[in-house]
Structure formats: C-alpha cells, structure tokens
Coordinates of C-alpha atoms in Angstrom, one line a residue:
X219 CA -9.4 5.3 -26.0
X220 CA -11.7 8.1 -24.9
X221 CA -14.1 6.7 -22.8
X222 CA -11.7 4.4 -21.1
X223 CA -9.4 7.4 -20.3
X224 CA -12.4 9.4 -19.1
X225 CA -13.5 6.4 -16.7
X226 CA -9.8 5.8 -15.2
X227 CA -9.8 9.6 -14.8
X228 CA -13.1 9.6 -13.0
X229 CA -11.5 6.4 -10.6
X230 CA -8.1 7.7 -10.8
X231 CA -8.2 11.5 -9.6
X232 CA -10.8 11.4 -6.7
X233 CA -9.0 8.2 -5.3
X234 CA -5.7 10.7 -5.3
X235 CA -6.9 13.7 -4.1
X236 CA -9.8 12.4 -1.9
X237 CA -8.0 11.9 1.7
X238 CA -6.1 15.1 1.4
X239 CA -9.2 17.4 0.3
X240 CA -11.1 15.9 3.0
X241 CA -13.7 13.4 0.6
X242 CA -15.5 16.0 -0.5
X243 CA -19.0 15.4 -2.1
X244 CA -17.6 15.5 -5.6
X245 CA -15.3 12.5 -5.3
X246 CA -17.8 10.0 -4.6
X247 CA -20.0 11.4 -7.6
X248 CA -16.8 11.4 -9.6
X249 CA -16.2 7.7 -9.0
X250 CA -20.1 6.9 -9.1
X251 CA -20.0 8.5 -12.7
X252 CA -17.1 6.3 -13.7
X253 CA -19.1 3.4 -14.2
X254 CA -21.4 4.1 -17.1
X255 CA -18.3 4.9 -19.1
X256 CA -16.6 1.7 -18.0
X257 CA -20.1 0.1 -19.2
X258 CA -19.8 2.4 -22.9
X259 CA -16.3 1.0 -23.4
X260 CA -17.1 -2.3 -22.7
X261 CA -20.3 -2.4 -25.2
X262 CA -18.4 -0.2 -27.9
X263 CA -15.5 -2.9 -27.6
X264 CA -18.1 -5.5 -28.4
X265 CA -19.5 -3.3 -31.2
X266 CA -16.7 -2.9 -33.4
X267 CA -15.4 -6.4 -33.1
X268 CA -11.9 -6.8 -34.7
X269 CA -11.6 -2.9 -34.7
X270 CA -11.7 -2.4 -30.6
X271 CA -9.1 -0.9 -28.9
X272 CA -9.6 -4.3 -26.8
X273 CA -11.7 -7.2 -28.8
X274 CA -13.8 -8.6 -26.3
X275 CA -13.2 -12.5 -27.5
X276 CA -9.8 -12.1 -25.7
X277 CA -11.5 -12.8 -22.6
X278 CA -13.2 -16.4 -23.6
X279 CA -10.0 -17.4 -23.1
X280 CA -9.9 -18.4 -19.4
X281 CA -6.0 -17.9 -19.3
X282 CA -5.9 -14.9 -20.8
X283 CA -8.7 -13.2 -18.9
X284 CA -6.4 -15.0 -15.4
X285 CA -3.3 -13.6 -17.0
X286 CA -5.0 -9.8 -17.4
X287 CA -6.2 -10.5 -13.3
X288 CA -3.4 -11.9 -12.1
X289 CA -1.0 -9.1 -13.4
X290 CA -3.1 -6.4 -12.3
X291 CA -3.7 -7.9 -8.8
X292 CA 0.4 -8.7 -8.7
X293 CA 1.1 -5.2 -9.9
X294 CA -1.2 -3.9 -7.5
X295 CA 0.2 -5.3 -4.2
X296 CA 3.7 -4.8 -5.8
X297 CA 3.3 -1.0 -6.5
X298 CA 1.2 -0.2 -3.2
X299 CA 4.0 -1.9 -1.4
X300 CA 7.2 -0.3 -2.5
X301 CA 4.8 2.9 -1.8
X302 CA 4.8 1.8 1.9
X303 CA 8.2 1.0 2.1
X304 CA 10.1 3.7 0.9
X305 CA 7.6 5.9 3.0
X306 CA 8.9 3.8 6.1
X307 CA 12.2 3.9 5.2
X308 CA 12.6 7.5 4.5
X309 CA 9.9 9.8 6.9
X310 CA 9.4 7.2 9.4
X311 CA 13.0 5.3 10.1
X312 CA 15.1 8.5 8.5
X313 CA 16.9 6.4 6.1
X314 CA 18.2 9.1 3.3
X315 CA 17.4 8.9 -0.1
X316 CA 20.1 7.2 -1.7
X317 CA 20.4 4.7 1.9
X318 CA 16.6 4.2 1.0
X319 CA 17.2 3.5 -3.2
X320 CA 19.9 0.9 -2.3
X321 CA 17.7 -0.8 -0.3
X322 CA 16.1 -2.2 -3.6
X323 CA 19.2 -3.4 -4.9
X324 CA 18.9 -7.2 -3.5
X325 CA 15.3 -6.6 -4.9
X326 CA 16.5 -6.2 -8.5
X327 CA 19.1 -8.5 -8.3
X328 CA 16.7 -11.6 -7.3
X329 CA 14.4 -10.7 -9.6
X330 CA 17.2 -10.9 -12.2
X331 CA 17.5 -14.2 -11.2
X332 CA 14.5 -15.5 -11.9
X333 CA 13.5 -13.7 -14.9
X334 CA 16.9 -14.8 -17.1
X335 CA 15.8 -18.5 -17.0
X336 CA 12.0 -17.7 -17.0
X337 CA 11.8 -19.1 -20.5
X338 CA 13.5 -22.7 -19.4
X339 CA 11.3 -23.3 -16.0
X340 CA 8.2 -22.0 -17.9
X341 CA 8.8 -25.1 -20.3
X342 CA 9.4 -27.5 -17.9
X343 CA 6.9 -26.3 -14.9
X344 CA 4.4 -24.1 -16.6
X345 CA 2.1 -22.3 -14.6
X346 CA 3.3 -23.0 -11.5
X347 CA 6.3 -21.2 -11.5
X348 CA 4.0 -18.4 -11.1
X349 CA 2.2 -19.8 -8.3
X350 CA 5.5 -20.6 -6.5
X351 CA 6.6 -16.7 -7.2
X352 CA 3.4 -15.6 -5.4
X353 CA 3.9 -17.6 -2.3
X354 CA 7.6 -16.7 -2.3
X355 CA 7.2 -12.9 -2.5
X356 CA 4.2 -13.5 0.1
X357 CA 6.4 -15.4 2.6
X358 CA 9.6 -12.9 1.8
X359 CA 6.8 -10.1 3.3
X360 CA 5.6 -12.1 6.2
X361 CA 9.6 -12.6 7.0
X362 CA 10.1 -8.8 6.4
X363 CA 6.9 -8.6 9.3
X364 CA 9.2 -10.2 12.0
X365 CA 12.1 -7.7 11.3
X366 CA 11.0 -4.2 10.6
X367 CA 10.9 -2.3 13.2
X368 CA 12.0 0.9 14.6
X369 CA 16.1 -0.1 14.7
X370 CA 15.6 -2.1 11.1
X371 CA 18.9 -1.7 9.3
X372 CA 19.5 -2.1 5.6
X373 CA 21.2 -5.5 6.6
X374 CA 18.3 -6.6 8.0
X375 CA 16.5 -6.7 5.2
X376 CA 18.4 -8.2 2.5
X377 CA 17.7 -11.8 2.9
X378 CA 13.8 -10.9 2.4
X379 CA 14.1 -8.1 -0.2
X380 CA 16.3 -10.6 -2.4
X381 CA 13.3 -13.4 -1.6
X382 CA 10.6 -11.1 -3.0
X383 CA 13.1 -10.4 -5.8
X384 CA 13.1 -13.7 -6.8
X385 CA 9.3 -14.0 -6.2
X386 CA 8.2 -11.3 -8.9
X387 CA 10.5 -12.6 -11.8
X388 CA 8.7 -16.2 -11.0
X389 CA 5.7 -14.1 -11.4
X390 CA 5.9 -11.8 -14.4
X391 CA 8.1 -14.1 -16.7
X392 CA 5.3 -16.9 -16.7
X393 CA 2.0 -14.9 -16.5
X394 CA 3.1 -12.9 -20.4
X395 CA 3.8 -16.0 -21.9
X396 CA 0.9 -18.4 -20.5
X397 CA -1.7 -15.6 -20.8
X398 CA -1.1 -15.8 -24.6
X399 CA -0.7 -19.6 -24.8
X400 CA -4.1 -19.7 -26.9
X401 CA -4.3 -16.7 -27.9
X402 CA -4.6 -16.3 -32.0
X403 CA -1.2 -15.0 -34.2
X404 CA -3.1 -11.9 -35.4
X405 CA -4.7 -10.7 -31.8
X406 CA -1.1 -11.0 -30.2
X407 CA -0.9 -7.5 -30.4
X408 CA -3.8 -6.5 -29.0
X409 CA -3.6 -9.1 -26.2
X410 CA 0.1 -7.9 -25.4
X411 CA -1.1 -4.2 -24.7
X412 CA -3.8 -5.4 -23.0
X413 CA -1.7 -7.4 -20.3
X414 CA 1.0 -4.2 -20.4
X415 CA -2.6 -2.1 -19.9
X416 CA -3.5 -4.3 -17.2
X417 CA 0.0 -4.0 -15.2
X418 CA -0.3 -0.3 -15.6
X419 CA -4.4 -0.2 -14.2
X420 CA -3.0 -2.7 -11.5
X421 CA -0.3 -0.2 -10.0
X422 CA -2.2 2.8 -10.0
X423 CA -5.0 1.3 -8.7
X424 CA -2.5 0.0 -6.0
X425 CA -1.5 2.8 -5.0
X426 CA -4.1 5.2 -4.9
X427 CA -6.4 1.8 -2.9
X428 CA -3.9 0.9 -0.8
X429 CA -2.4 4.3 -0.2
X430 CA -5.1 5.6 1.3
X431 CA -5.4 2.6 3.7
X432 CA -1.9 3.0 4.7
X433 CA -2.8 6.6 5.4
X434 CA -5.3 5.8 7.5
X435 CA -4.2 3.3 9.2
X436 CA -0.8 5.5 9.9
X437 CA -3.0 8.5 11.6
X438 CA -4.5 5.7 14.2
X439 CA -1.6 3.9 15.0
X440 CA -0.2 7.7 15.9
X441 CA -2.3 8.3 18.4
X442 CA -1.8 4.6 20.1
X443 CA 2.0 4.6 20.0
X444 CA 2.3 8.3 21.1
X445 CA 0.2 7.3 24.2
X446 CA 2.8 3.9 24.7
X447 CA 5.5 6.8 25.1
X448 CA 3.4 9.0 27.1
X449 CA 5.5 8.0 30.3
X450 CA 8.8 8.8 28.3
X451 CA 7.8 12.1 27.3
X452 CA 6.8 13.3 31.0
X453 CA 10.5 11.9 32.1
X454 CA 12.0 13.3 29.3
X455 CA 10.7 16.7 30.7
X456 CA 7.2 17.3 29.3
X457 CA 4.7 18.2 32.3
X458 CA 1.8 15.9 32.1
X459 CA -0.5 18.7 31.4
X460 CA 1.6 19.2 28.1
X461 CA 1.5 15.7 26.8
X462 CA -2.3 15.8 25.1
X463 CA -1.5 18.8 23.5
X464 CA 2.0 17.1 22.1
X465 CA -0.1 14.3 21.2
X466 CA -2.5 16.6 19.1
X467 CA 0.2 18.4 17.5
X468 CA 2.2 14.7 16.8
X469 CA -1.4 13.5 15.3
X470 CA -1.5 16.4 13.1
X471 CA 1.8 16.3 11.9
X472 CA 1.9 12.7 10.9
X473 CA -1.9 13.0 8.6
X474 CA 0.0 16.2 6.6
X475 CA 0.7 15.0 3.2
X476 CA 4.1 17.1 3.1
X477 CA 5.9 15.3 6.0
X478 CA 8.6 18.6 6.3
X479 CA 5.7 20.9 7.3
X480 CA 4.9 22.3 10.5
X481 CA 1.2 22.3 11.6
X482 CA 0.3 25.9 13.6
X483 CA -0.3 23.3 17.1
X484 CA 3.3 22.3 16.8
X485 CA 5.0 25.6 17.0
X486 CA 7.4 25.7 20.5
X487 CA 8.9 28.6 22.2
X488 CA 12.1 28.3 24.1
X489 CA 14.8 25.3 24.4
X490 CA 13.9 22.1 24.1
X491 CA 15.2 19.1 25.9
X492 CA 17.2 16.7 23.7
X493 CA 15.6 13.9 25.3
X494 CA 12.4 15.2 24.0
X495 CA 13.4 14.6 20.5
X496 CA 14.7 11.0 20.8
X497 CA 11.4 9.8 22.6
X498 CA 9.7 11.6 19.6
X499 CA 12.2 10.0 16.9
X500 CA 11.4 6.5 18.2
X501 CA 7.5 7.2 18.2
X502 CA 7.6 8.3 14.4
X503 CA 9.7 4.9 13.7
X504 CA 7.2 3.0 15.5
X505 CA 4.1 4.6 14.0
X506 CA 5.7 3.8 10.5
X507 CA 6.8 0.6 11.1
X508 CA 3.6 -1.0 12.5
X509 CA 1.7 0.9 9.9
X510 CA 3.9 -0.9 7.1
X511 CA 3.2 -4.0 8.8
X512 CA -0.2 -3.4 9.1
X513 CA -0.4 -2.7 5.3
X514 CA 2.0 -5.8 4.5
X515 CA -0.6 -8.3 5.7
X516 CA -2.7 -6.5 2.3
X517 CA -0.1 -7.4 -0.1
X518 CA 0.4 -10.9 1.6
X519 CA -3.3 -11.5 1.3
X520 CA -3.2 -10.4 -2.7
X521 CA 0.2 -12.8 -3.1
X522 CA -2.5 -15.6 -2.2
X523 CA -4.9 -14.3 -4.7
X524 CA -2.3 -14.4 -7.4
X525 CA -1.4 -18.0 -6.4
X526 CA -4.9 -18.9 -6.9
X527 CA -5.6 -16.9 -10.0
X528 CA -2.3 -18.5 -11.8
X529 CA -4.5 -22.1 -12.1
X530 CA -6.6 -20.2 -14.6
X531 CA -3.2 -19.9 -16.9
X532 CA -2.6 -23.2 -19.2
X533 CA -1.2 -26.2 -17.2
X534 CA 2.0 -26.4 -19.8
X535 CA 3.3 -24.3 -22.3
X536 CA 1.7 -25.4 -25.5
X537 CA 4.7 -25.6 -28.3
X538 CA 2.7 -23.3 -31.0
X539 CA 1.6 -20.7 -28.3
X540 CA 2.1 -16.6 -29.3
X541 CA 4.5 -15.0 -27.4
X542 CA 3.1 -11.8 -26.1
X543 CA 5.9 -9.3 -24.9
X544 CA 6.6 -7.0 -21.7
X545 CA 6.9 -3.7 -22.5
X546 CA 10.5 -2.7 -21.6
X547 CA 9.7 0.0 -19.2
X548 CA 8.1 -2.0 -17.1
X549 CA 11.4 -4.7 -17.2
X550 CA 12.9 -5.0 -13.7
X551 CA 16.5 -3.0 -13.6

C-alpha cells in the first residue's frame, strides 16, 4: 500500500499542479521517480505471493488483465469527459450550476437502463454487450460533435446524453462480471478491489492527462477565435489599435485556473459599450465549445480502444464464474 501510494502520488501531484506552476523542473523528476516504485510494488507483489496487496497470477488471466484495462481506459475517457463538459457548460456557455447538474439527468437515467438488465444480456450476449456500450457512448459523443456549439441548449443535448447513458451501463455491468469469469473463489476479493482500484487509477489519470490537454488546447483556440471576431470587436467600438491588446488580455484571462479572476492587462477605465460584451460572450462560447470538441474526438478514440480491449473478456458467461462486485460509490445515480 506504501509504495503504490507513493508512486500514484509522484504521477498524481505533478500531473495536477504542473500546467498551473508553469512545469517546473521538479515535476518531471517527480514523475521520472515514479517508476522505480511502480517497479518495487510490482516485484514485492510477486514476492509475497498469496499475501500481496494484488497477487500477480490475477493477471495470467487474459480477461481479467482486459477487464482491469478496459475499466481504467473507460473510466478514463468517462471522467476526463464530464470534466470538459461541465467546464463548457458552466465558464464557457454560462449555464448555472444547477442548469449545468440537470444536464446529467438523461445521462443517469440511460445508464439506469442498461445496468438493471445487465445481468440478463450478459447471459445471453456476453462480452459483447460491452463492446456495443463502447461504440454507443462513442457515437452518442460524435453526435454531441455536430450540436455543441455556442447557442447549445440543454434540449439539444438530451438525445445524446441519454445515448452515452445507455453506453456506460452496457459497459460497466459486463466488464465486473466477465473480468472474474475465471477468476478462483478465494482471489474474488482481491480481484474485485483490483478492478474498483483500476476504475479509480482510470479517472484520475483521466483527468489530470486529459485535463491538461483540454487546457491547452483551450488557450490556442483563444487566440484563433478572438482573431475570427476581430472585425466585430472594431464595429462594436474597439479602435483597431486596441484590439491586440484585448486579445492579450482575453488570452490571459481564459489560461487562469480561477475563471472569476481578473488578470492586471484586463483592467478598463471608463464605460464600456454593451456591444463589446456580447461579441466577447460569443468568443468565450466559441473557444469552449470547439475546445470540447477538440477534446471529444480523445474520448471517442478511447471508446474504440475499449471496444477492442472487451475481446480479451470471456466470449460467454461461464455458469460457475465468481461474481466480482462494484463498489457502490462508484454505482451510477
């Protein structure tokens, strides 16, 4: 437990606090460091045998070791995803809160739907109900692509929010109980908290990868869609010698980490024109939205990977197979 919380903490914390600090030196010896104690867990998990944390012979089982990938990858993309959204949703389109919470309710409600008979299509289809899941959640995204935007509504995105939903609860029913098809009666409990270990891994990894990408990726597209509304800005009232500097200050202001703050470059003196502020409004939507679809095309590409990785689960559902279990916290609500 020690050295595998002292390697996630060495991954973990630099991966965080890297892009805001400015990658210092420290981060990439962090993470460097991170692998000899990954290589110490492993080798003291094969030392003690029956007594590790997580007994290596787990993994000889090819669906168990796909299970443990496919539920990290899928937990990933998931995780890194709703990360992206809500950010859209609430700093770039100015949905509220609570407007941005409902959102998820055609999420949860699909997902319900799935997972309640997950048992019964497990039997009958086996493995590939996960498969199916991936490519729905994957196709729900790339449908979400061609409708988020900077006027997106809530309606707008029922149809695919409750198409993902279904998608995960194809996914996450199937992958606990094939993982531990062959998996032996008296390592069901290590197995189990090594899948729930595995989800956990998956979605901070997710985040903390992918976040930083969507970071990125949302300081560039600032600069290209301010410079789209350039024209707007100067009819709007901005004199053209004013617009770089705007651009600097609108630059700035979307790569701050606290999206209320007020970089030094962006402090104005005098009235403003209302027109001003509605040009601006639309070029924060825009730079969120194409920056979430930017980052979908990530999470679609990871769908396909959990597709692929669900052949390595059992074909059917062996009748004497150990039921591993899903930790309740991480149930869909």
């Amino acid at each position: 437990m020690i050295l595998v919380t002292i390697a996630l903490l060495l991954v973990l914390v630099p991966l965080v606090q890297g892009r805001e600090l400015g990658w210092p030196t420290w981060t990439f010896v962090s993470m460097g460091l991170s692998l000899p104690f990954f290589a110490l867990f492993v080798w003291n998990s094969k030392s003690r045998g029956t007594s590790a944390l997580v007994p290596t012979r787990l993994f000889r089982s090819r669906g168990f070791a796909g299970g443990v990938a496919m539920i990290g990858v899928f937990f990933a993309a998931m995780s890194a995803f709703f990360l992206a959204y809500t950010l859209t949703l609430q700093v770039g389109l100015g949905f509220t809160p609570l407007k941005s919470g409902l959102t998820s309710l055609p999420f949860a409600i699909g997902t319900m739907i799935t997972i309640i008979p997950g048992d019964a299509l497990v039997k009958r289809f086996g493995r590939y109900v996960g498969t199916a899941g991936a490519l729905v959640f994957g196709l729900a995204l790339v449908g979400m692509l061609s409708t988020l935007d900077a006027n997106t509504d809530f309606w707008n995105m029922v149809p695919w929010l409750l198409m993902a939903g279904l998608g995960m609860g194809a996914v996450i029913g199937p992958v606990f109980a094939m993982a531990g098809a062959k998996v032996r009666q008296e390592d069901a409990g290590a197995a189990s908290g090594t899948l729930n270990a595995g989800d956990q891994l998956g979605g901070a990894l997710g985040i903390t990868l992918l976040g930083v990408l969507f970071f990125n990726n949302l300081t560039t597209k600032a600069g290209t869609t301010f410079d789209a509304h350039a024209t707007d800005l100067t009819e709007a009232g901005v004199p053209s010698g004013a617009v770089p500097e705007m651009k600097n200050c609108y630059v700035e202001m979307v790569g701050l980490s606290d999206p209320s703050a007020i970089p030094p470059s962006c402090q104005i003196t005098g009235p403003v024109n209302p027109g001003i502020g509605s040009v601006l409004t639309t070029v924060r939507a825009e730079t969120f939205a194409h920056t979430f679809n930017t980052m979908a095309w990530y999470v679609v590409g990871a769908m396909g990977v959990v597709a692929l990785l669900s052949f390595l689960l059992p074909r059917k559902m062996p009748a004497d197979a150990t039921q591993l279990a899903l930790t309740p916290d991480r149930q869909p609500t």
